[in-house]
CSV table of C-alpha atoms in Angstrom, one decimal:
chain,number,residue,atom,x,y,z
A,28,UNK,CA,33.8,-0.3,-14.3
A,29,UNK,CA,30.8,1.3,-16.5
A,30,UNK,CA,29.4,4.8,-15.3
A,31,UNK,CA,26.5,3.7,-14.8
A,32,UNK,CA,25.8,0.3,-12.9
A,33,UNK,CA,23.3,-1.5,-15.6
A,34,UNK,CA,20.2,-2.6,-13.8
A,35,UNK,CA,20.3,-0.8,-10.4
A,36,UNK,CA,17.4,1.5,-9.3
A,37,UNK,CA,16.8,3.1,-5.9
A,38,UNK,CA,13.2,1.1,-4.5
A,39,UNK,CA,13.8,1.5,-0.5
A,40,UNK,CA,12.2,-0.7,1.6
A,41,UNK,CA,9.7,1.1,4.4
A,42,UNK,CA,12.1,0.0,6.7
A,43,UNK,CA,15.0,1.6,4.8
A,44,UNK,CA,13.4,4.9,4.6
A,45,UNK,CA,13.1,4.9,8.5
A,46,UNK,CA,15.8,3.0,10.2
A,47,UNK,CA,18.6,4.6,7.7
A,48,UNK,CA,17.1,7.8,6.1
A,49,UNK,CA,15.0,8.9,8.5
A,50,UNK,CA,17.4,8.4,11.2
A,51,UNK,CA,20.5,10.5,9.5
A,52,UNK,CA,18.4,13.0,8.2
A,53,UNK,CA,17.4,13.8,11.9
A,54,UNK,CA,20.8,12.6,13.5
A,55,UNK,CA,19.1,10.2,15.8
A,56,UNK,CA,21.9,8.0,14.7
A,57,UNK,CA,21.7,5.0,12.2
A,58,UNK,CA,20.6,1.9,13.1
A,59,UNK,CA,21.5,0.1,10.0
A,60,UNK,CA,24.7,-1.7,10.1
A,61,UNK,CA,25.5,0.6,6.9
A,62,UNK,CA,28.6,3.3,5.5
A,63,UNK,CA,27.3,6.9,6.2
A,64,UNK,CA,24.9,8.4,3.7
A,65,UNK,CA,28.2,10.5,2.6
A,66,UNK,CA,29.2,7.9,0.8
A,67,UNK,CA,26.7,8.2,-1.5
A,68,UNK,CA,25.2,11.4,-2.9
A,69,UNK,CA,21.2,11.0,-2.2
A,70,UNK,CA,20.5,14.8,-2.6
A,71,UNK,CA,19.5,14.4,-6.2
A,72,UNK,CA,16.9,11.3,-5.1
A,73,UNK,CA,15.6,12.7,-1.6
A,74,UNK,CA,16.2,16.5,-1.9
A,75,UNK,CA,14.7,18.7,1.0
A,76,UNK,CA,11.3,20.7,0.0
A,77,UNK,CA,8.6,22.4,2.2
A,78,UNK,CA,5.6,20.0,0.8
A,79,UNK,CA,2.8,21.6,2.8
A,80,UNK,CA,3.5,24.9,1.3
A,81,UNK,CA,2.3,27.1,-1.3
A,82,UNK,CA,3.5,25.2,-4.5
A,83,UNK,CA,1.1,22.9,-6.2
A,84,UNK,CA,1.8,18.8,-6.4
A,85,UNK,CA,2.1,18.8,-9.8
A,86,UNK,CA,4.5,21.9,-9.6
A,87,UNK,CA,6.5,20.1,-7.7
A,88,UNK,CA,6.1,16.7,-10.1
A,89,UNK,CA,7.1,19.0,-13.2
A,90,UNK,CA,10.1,20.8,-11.4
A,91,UNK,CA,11.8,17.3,-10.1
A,92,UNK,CA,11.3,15.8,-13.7
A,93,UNK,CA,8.3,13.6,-12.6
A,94,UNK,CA,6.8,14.0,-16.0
A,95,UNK,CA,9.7,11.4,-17.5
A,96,UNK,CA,9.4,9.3,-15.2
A,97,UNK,CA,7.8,5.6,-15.8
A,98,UNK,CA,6.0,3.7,-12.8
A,99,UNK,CA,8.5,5.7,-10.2
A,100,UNK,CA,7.6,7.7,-6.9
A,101,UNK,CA,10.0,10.7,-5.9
A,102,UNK,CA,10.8,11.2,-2.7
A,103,UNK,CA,11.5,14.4,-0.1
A,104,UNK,CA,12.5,15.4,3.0
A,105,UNK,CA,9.9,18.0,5.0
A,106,UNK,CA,9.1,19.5,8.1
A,107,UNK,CA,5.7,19.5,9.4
A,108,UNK,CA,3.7,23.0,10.2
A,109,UNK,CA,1.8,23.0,13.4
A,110,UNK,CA,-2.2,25.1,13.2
A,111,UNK,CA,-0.8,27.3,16.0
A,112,UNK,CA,2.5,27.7,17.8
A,113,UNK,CA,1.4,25.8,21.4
A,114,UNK,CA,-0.7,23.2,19.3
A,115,UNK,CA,0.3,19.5,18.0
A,116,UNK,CA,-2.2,19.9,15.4
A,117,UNK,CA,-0.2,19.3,12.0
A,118,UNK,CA,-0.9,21.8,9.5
A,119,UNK,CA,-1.5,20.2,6.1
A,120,UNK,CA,-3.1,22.4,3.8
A,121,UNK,CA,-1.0,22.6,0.2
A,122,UNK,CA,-0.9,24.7,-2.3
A,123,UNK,CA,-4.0,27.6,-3.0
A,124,UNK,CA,-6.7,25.3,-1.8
A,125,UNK,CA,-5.5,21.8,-1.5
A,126,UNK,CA,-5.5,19.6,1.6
A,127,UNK,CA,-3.4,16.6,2.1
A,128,UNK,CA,-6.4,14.2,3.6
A,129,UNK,CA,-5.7,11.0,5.6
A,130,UNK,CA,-7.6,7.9,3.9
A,131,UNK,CA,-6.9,5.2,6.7
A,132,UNK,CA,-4.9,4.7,10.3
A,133,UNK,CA,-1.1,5.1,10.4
A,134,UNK,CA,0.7,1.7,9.9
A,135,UNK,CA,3.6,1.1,12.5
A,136,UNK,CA,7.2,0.3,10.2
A,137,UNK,CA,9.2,-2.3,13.1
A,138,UNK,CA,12.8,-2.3,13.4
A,139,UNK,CA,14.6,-4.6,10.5
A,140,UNK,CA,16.2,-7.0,13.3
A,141,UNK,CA,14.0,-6.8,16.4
A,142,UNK,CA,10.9,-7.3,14.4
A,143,UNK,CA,8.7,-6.7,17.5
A,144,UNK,CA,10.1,-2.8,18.1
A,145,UNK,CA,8.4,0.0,16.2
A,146,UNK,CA,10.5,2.7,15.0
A,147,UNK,CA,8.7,5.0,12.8
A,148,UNK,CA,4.7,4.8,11.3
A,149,UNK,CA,3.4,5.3,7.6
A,150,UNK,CA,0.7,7.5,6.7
A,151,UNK,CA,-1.3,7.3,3.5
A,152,UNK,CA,-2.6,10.5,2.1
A,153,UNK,CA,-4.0,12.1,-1.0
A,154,UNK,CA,-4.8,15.2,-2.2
A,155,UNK,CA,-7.9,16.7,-1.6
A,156,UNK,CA,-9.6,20.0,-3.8
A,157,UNK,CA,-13.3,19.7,-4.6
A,158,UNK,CA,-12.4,23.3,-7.6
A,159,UNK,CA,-9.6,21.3,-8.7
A,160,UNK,CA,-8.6,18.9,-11.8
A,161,UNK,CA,-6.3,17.3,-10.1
A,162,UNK,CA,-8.7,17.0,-7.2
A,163,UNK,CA,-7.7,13.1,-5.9
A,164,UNK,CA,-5.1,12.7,-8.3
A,165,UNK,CA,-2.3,12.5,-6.2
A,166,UNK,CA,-0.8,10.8,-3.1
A,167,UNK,CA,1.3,11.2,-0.3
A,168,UNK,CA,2.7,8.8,1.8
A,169,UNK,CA,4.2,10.4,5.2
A,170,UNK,CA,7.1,8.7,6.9
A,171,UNK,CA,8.0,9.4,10.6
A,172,UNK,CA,9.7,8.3,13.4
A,173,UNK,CA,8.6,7.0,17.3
A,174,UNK,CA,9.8,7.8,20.8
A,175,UNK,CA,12.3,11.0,19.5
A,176,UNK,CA,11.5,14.2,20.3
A,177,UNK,CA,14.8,15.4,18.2
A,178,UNK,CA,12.6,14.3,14.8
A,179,UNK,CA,12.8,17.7,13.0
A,180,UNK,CA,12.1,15.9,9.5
A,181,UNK,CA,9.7,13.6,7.9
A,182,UNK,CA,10.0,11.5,5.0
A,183,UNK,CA,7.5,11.9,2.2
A,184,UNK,CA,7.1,9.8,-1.0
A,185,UNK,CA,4.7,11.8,-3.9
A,186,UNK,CA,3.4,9.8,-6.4
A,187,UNK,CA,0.3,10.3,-9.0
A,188,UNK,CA,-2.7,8.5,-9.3
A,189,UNK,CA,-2.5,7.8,-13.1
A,190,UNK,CA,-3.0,4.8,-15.3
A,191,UNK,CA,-1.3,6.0,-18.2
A,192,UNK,CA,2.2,5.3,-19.0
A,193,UNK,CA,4.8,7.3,-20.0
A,194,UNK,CA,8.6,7.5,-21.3
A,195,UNK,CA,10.6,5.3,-19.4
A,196,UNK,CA,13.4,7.2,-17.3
A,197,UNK,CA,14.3,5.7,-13.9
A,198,UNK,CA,16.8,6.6,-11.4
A,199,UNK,CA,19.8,4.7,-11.9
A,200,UNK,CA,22.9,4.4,-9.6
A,201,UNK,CA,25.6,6.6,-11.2
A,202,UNK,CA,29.1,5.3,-10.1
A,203,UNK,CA,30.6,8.7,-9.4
A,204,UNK,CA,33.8,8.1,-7.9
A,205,UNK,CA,35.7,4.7,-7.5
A,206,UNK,CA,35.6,4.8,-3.8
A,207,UNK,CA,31.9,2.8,-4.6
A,208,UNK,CA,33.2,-0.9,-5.1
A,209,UNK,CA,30.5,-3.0,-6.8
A,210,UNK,CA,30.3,-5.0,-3.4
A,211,UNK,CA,28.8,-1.9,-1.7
A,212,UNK,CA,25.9,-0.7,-3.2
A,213,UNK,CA,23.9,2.1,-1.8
A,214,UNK,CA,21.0,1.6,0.6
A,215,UNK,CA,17.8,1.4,-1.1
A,216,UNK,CA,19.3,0.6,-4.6
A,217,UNK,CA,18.2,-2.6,-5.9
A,218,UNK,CA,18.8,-5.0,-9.0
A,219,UNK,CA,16.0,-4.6,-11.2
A,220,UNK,CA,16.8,-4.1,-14.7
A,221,UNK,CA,14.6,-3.5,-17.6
A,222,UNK,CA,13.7,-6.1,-21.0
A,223,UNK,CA,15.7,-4.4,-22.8
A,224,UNK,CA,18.9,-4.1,-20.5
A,225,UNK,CA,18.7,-7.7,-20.0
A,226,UNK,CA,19.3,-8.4,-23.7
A,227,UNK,CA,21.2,-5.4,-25.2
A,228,UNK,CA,23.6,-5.4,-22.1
A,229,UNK,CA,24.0,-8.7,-19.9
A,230,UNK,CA,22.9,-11.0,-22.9
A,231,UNK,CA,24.8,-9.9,-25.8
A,232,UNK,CA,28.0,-9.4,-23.4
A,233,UNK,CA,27.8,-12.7,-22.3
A,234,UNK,CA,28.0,-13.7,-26.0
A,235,UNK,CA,30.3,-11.1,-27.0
A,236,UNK,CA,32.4,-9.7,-23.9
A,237,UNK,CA,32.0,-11.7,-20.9
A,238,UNK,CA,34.8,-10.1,-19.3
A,239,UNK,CA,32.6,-6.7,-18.8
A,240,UNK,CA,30.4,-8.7,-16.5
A,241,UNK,CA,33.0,-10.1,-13.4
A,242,UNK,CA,31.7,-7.2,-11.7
A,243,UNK,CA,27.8,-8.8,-11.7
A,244,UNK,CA,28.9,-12.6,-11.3
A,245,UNK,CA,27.0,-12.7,-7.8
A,246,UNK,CA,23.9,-11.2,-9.3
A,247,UNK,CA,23.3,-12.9,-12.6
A,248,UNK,CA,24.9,-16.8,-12.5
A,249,UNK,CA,25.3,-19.3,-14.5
A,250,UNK,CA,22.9,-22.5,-13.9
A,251,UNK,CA,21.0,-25.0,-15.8
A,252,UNK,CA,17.6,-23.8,-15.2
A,253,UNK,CA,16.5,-27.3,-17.5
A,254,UNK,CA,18.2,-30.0,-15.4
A,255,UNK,CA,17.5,-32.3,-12.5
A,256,UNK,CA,17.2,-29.6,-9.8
A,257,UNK,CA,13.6,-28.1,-9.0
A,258,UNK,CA,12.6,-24.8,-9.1
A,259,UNK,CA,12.3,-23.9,-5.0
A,260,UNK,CA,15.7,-25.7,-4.4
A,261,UNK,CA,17.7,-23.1,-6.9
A,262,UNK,CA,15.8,-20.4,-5.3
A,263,UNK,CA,17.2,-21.3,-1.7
A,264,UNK,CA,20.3,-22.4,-3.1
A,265,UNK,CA,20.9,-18.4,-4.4
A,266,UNK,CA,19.2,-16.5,-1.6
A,267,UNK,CA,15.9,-16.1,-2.9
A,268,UNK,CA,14.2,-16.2,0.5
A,269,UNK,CA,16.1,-13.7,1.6
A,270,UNK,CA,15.1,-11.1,-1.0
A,271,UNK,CA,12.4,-8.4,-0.7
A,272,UNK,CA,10.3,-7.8,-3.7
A,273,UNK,CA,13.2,-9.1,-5.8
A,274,UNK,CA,13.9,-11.7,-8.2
A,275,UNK,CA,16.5,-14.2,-9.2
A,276,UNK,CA,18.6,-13.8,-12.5
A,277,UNK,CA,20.8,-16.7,-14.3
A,278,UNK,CA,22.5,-17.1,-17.9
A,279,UNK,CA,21.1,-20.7,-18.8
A,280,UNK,CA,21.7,-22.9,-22.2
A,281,UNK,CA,18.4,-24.2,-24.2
A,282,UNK,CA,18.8,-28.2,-24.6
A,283,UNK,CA,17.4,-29.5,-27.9
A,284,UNK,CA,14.6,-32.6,-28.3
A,285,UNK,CA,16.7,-34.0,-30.8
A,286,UNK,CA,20.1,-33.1,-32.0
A,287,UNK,CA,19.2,-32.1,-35.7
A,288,UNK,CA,15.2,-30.7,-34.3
A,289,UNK,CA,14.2,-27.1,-33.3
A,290,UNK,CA,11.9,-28.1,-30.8
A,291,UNK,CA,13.4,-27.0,-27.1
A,292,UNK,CA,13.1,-29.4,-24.1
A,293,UNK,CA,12.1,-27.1,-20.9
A,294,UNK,CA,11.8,-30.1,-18.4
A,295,UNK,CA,12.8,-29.3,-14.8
A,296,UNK,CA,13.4,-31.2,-12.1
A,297,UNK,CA,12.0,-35.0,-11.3
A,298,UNK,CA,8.7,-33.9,-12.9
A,299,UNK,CA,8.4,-30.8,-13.9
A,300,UNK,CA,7.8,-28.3,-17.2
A,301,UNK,CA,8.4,-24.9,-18.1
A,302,UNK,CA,5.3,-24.4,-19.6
A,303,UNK,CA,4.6,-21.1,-22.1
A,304,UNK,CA,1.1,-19.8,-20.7
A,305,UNK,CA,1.5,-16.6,-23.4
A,306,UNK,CA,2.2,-15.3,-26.9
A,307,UNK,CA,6.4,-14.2,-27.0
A,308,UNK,CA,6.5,-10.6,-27.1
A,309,UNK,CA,9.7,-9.2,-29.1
A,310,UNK,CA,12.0,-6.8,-27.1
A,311,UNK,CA,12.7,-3.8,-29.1
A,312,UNK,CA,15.7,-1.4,-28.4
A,313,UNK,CA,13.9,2.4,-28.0
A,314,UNK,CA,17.6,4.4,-28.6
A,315,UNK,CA,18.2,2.5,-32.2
A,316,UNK,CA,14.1,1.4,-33.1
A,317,UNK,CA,14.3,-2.1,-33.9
A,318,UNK,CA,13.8,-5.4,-32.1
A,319,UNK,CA,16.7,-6.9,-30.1
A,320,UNK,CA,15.8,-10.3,-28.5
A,321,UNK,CA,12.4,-11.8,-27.3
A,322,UNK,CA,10.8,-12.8,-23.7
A,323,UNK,CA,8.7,-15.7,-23.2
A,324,UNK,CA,6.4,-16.1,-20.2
A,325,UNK,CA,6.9,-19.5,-18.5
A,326,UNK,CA,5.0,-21.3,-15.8
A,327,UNK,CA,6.1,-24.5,-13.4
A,328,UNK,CA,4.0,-27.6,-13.9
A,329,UNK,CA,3.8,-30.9,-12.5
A,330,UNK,CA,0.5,-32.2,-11.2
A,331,UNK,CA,2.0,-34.7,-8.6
A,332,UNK,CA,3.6,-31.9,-6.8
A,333,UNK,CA,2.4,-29.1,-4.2
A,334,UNK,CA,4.6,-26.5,-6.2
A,335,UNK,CA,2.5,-27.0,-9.3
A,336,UNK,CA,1.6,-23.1,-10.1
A,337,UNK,CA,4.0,-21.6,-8.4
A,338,UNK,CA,7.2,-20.8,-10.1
A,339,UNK,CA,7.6,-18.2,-13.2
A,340,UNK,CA,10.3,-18.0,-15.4
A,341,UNK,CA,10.7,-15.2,-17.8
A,342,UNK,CA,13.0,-16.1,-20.7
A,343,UNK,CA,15.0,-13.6,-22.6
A,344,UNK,CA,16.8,-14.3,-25.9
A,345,UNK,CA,18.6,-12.4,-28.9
A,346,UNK,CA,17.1,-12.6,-32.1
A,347,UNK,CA,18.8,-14.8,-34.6
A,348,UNK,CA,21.3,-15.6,-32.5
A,349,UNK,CA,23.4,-18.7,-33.0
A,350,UNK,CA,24.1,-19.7,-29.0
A,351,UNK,CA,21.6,-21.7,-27.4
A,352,UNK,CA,22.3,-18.8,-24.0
A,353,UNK,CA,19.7,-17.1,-22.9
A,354,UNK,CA,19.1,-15.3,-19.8
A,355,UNK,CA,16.2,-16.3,-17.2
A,356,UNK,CA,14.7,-14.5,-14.6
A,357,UNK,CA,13.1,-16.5,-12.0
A,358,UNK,CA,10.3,-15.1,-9.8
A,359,UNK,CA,7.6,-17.1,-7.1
A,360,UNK,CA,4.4,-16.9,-7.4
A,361,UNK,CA,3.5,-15.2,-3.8
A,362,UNK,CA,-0.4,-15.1,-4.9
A,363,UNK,CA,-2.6,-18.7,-4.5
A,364,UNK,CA,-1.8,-21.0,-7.3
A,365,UNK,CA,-5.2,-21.7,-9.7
A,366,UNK,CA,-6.7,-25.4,-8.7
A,367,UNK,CA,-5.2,-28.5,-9.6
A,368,UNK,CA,-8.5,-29.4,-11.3
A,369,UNK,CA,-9.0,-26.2,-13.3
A,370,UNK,CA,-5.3,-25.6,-14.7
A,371,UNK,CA,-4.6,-27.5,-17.5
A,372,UNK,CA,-1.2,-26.0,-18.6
A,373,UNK,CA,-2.9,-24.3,-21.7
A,374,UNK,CA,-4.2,-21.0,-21.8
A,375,UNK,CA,-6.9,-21.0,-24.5
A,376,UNK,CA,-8.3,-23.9,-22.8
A,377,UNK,CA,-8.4,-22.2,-19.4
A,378,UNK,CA,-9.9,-19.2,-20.8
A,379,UNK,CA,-12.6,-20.8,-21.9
A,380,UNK,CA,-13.2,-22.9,-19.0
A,381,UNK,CA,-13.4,-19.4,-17.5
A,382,UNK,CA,-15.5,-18.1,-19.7
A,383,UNK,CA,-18.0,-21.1,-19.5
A,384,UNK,CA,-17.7,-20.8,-15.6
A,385,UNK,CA,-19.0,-17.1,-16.6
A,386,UNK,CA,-21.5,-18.2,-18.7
A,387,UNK,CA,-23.4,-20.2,-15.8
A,388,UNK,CA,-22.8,-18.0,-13.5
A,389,UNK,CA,-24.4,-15.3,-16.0
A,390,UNK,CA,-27.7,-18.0,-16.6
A,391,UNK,CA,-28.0,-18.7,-12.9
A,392,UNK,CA,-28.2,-15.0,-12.0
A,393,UNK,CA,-30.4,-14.8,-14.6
A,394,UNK,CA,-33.1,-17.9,-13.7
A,395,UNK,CA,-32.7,-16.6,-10.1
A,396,UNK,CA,-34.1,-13.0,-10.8
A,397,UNK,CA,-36.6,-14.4,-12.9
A,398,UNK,CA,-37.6,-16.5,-9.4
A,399,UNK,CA,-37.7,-13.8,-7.7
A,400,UNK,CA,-39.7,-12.1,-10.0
A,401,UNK,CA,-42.3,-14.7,-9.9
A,402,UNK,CA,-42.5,-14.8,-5.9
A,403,UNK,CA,-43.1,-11.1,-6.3
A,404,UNK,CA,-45.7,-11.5,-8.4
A,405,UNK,CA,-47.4,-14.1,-6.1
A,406,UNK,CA,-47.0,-12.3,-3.3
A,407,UNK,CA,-48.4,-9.2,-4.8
A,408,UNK,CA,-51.4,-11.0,-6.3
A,409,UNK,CA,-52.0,-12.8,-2.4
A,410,UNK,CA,-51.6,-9.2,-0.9
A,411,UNK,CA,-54.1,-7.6,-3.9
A,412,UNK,CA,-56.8,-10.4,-3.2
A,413,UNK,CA,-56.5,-9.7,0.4
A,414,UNK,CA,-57.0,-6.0,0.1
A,415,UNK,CA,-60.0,-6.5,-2.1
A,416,UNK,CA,-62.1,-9.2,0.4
A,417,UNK,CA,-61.4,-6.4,3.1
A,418,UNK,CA,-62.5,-3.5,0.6
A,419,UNK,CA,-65.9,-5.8,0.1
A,420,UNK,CA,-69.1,-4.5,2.7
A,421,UNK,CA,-70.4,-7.7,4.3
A,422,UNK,CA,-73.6,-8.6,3.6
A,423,UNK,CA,-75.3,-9.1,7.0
A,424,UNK,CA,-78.1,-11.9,5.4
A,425,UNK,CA,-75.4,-13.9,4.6
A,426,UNK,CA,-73.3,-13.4,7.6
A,427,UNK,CA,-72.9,-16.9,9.0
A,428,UNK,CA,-74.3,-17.7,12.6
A,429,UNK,CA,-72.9,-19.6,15.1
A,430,UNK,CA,-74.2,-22.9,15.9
A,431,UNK,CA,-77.0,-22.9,18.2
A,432,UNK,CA,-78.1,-26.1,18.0
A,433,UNK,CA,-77.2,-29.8,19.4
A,434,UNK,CA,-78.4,-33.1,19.9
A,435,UNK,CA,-78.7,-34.8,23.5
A,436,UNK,CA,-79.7,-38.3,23.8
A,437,UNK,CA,-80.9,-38.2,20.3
A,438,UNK,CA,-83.3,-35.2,21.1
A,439,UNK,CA,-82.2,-32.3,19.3
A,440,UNK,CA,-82.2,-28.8,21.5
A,441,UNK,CA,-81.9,-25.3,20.2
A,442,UNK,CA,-79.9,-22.8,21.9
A,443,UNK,CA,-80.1,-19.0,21.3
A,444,UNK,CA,-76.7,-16.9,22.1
């Protein structure tokens, strides 16, 4: 059994952080059909920390090792601080002039198995300091439980509002003692390995040392992902519907057009294709500097069915590597498909349909303001010719008169008003 189990990082659900942390931090007592959080050591992940005290956020992000992380939130344990003793008003001012400001209403978190009971609420915050850098650069979210007046704790998840990314270091489950089997993993820890542990770990062990992966044989499985069976039916077949924010992993052979050809048939299914809608991008290995395997970005296509669009598979292999394995991970696509009549299975092509479709769009925005333009013109020139016939003194000679004259019987008769 490695140290380490490859691929496993703590990414608690909302209802995770309630119904199980929340719950045993405050000893409301777990609802969670779960061991005891003693059997795992989760003071280095959710350590206790007054976060509506003196200390800066990005203090706090420096002391914790936020600074190496890569697309991670830490998470803490506080108390809330009342204005006055006999108040409820929380107290939420942080650091020398920072305020922790609430962008929208609380969202209510439900139990996990009666999915009409609210246990706990989420609130979104984010730091607020007009003489400040870091003035909106950081959030909070605020996790807390309902109906308990014993709640002593709250649970808070800090994270930074930045674009840029940095080193890769994520928290990995450390097997510290052999009292964790591999059927039990902790609560909140999750398989979601990186590129490069999918290659330089599960991949070449396959090849190499399959033995070292028993332990994973109900996570990553061995199927033909190229055969007769479609994409949604593997996916119920291994749990996929049961997953949250997860994907599916299998070791899957590459099947030749032709015995003596390089070309690789990716058919799936009664009609189906793995389609490639992007360049390969080479996997490199950061620890040793050079590249390792490759990925390819594939899409499920088949025109005659309602699943066209939405299946991904992401396909991992070593480089110059004489097995035809490679390792698959297969994700839905929870987002609307793109039309029938617009995806045409290659990307260039798509592009610049959109790009034409941009085009118009561009040229009727274009002949539309120039409309407008020209009503406004008109209008202006009606309004103008208006102001000037009123502007103009009448000219009482010319001042037409009513009619005061008609004919009766043929006899005309004047008539004087």
């Amino acid at each position: 059994m490695p140290s380490v189990l490859v691929g496993f990082r703590f990414r608690p659900t909302d209802e995770e952080l309630i119904s199980y942390f929340l719950y045993n931090k405050n000893n409301v007592g777990t609802m969670a059909e779960v061991p005891s959080m003693a059997a795992y050591n989760y003071n280095k992940i959710m350590p206790e920390l007054d976060l509506y005290g003196d200390v800066e956020p990005w203090q706090i992000w420096e002391t914790y090792g936020g600074s190496e992380l890569y697309d991670q939130d830490m998470f803490f344990f506080t108390q809330h601080k009342t204005v006055n003793p006999d108040g409820l008003r929380i107290h939420r001012k942080v650091g020398s002039g920072g305020t922790w400001s609430e962008g929208e209403p609380g969202k209510l978190i439900f139990d996990p198995k009666h999915k009409q009971k609210p246990i706990g609420q989420k609130r979104k915050f984010r730091y607020e300091n007009k003489g400040s850098d870091h003035n909106g650069s950081w959030y909070l979210e605020e996790y807390s439980l309902l109906l308990t007046n014993s709640a002593n704790y709250v649970l808070c998840r800090l994270r930074q509002n930045i674009k840029t990314r940095k080193k890769r270091k994520e928290i990995l489950l450390c097997q510290e003692s052999s009292a964790l089997p591999m059927s039990y993993i902790p609560v909140g820890f999750r398989f979601h390995p990186t590129d490069q542990e999918l290659i330089s770990y599960f991949l070449y062990n396959k090849l190499t040392e399959e033995a070292s992966l028993y332990s994973y044989k109900n996570i990553v499985c061995e199927f033909d992902l190229f055969g007769t069976t479609e994409p949604w039916e593997i996916w119920d077949m291994y749990g996929g519907h049961e997953l949250c924010n997860q994907n599916l992993f299998f070791f899957t052979k590459l099947k030749k057009a032709s015995l003596n050809g390089s070309r690789i048939l990716r058919k799936i299914g009664s009609s189906g294709t793995w389609s490639e809608t992007d360049a390969s991008k080479l996997i490199k290995d950061e620890e040793l500097q050079k590249h390792i395997g490759r990925r390819r970005k594939l899409r499920y296509e088949s025109k005659c069915s309602k699943h066209h669009g939405h299946w991904y598979l992401d396909e991992y292999s070593l480089l110059d590597a004489k097995s035809d394995y490679v390792i698959c991970r297969l994700r839905k696509n929870n987002k609307s498909p793109l039309p029938l009549s617009e995806w045409n299975g290659n990307k260039r092509k798509y592009s610049a349909l959109c790009q034409e479709s941009k085009e118009k769009q561009k040229l009727l925005s274009v002949t539309n303001k120039k409309l407008m333009r020209k009503q406004s013109n008109v209008m202006m020139n009606i309004t103008n010719n208006k102001n000037n016939l009123s502007d103009q003194p009448i000219d009482q000679t010319k001042r037409t008169e009513p009619c005061t004259k008609f004919k009766l019987f043929g006899v005309e008769i004047g008539s004087n008003f």
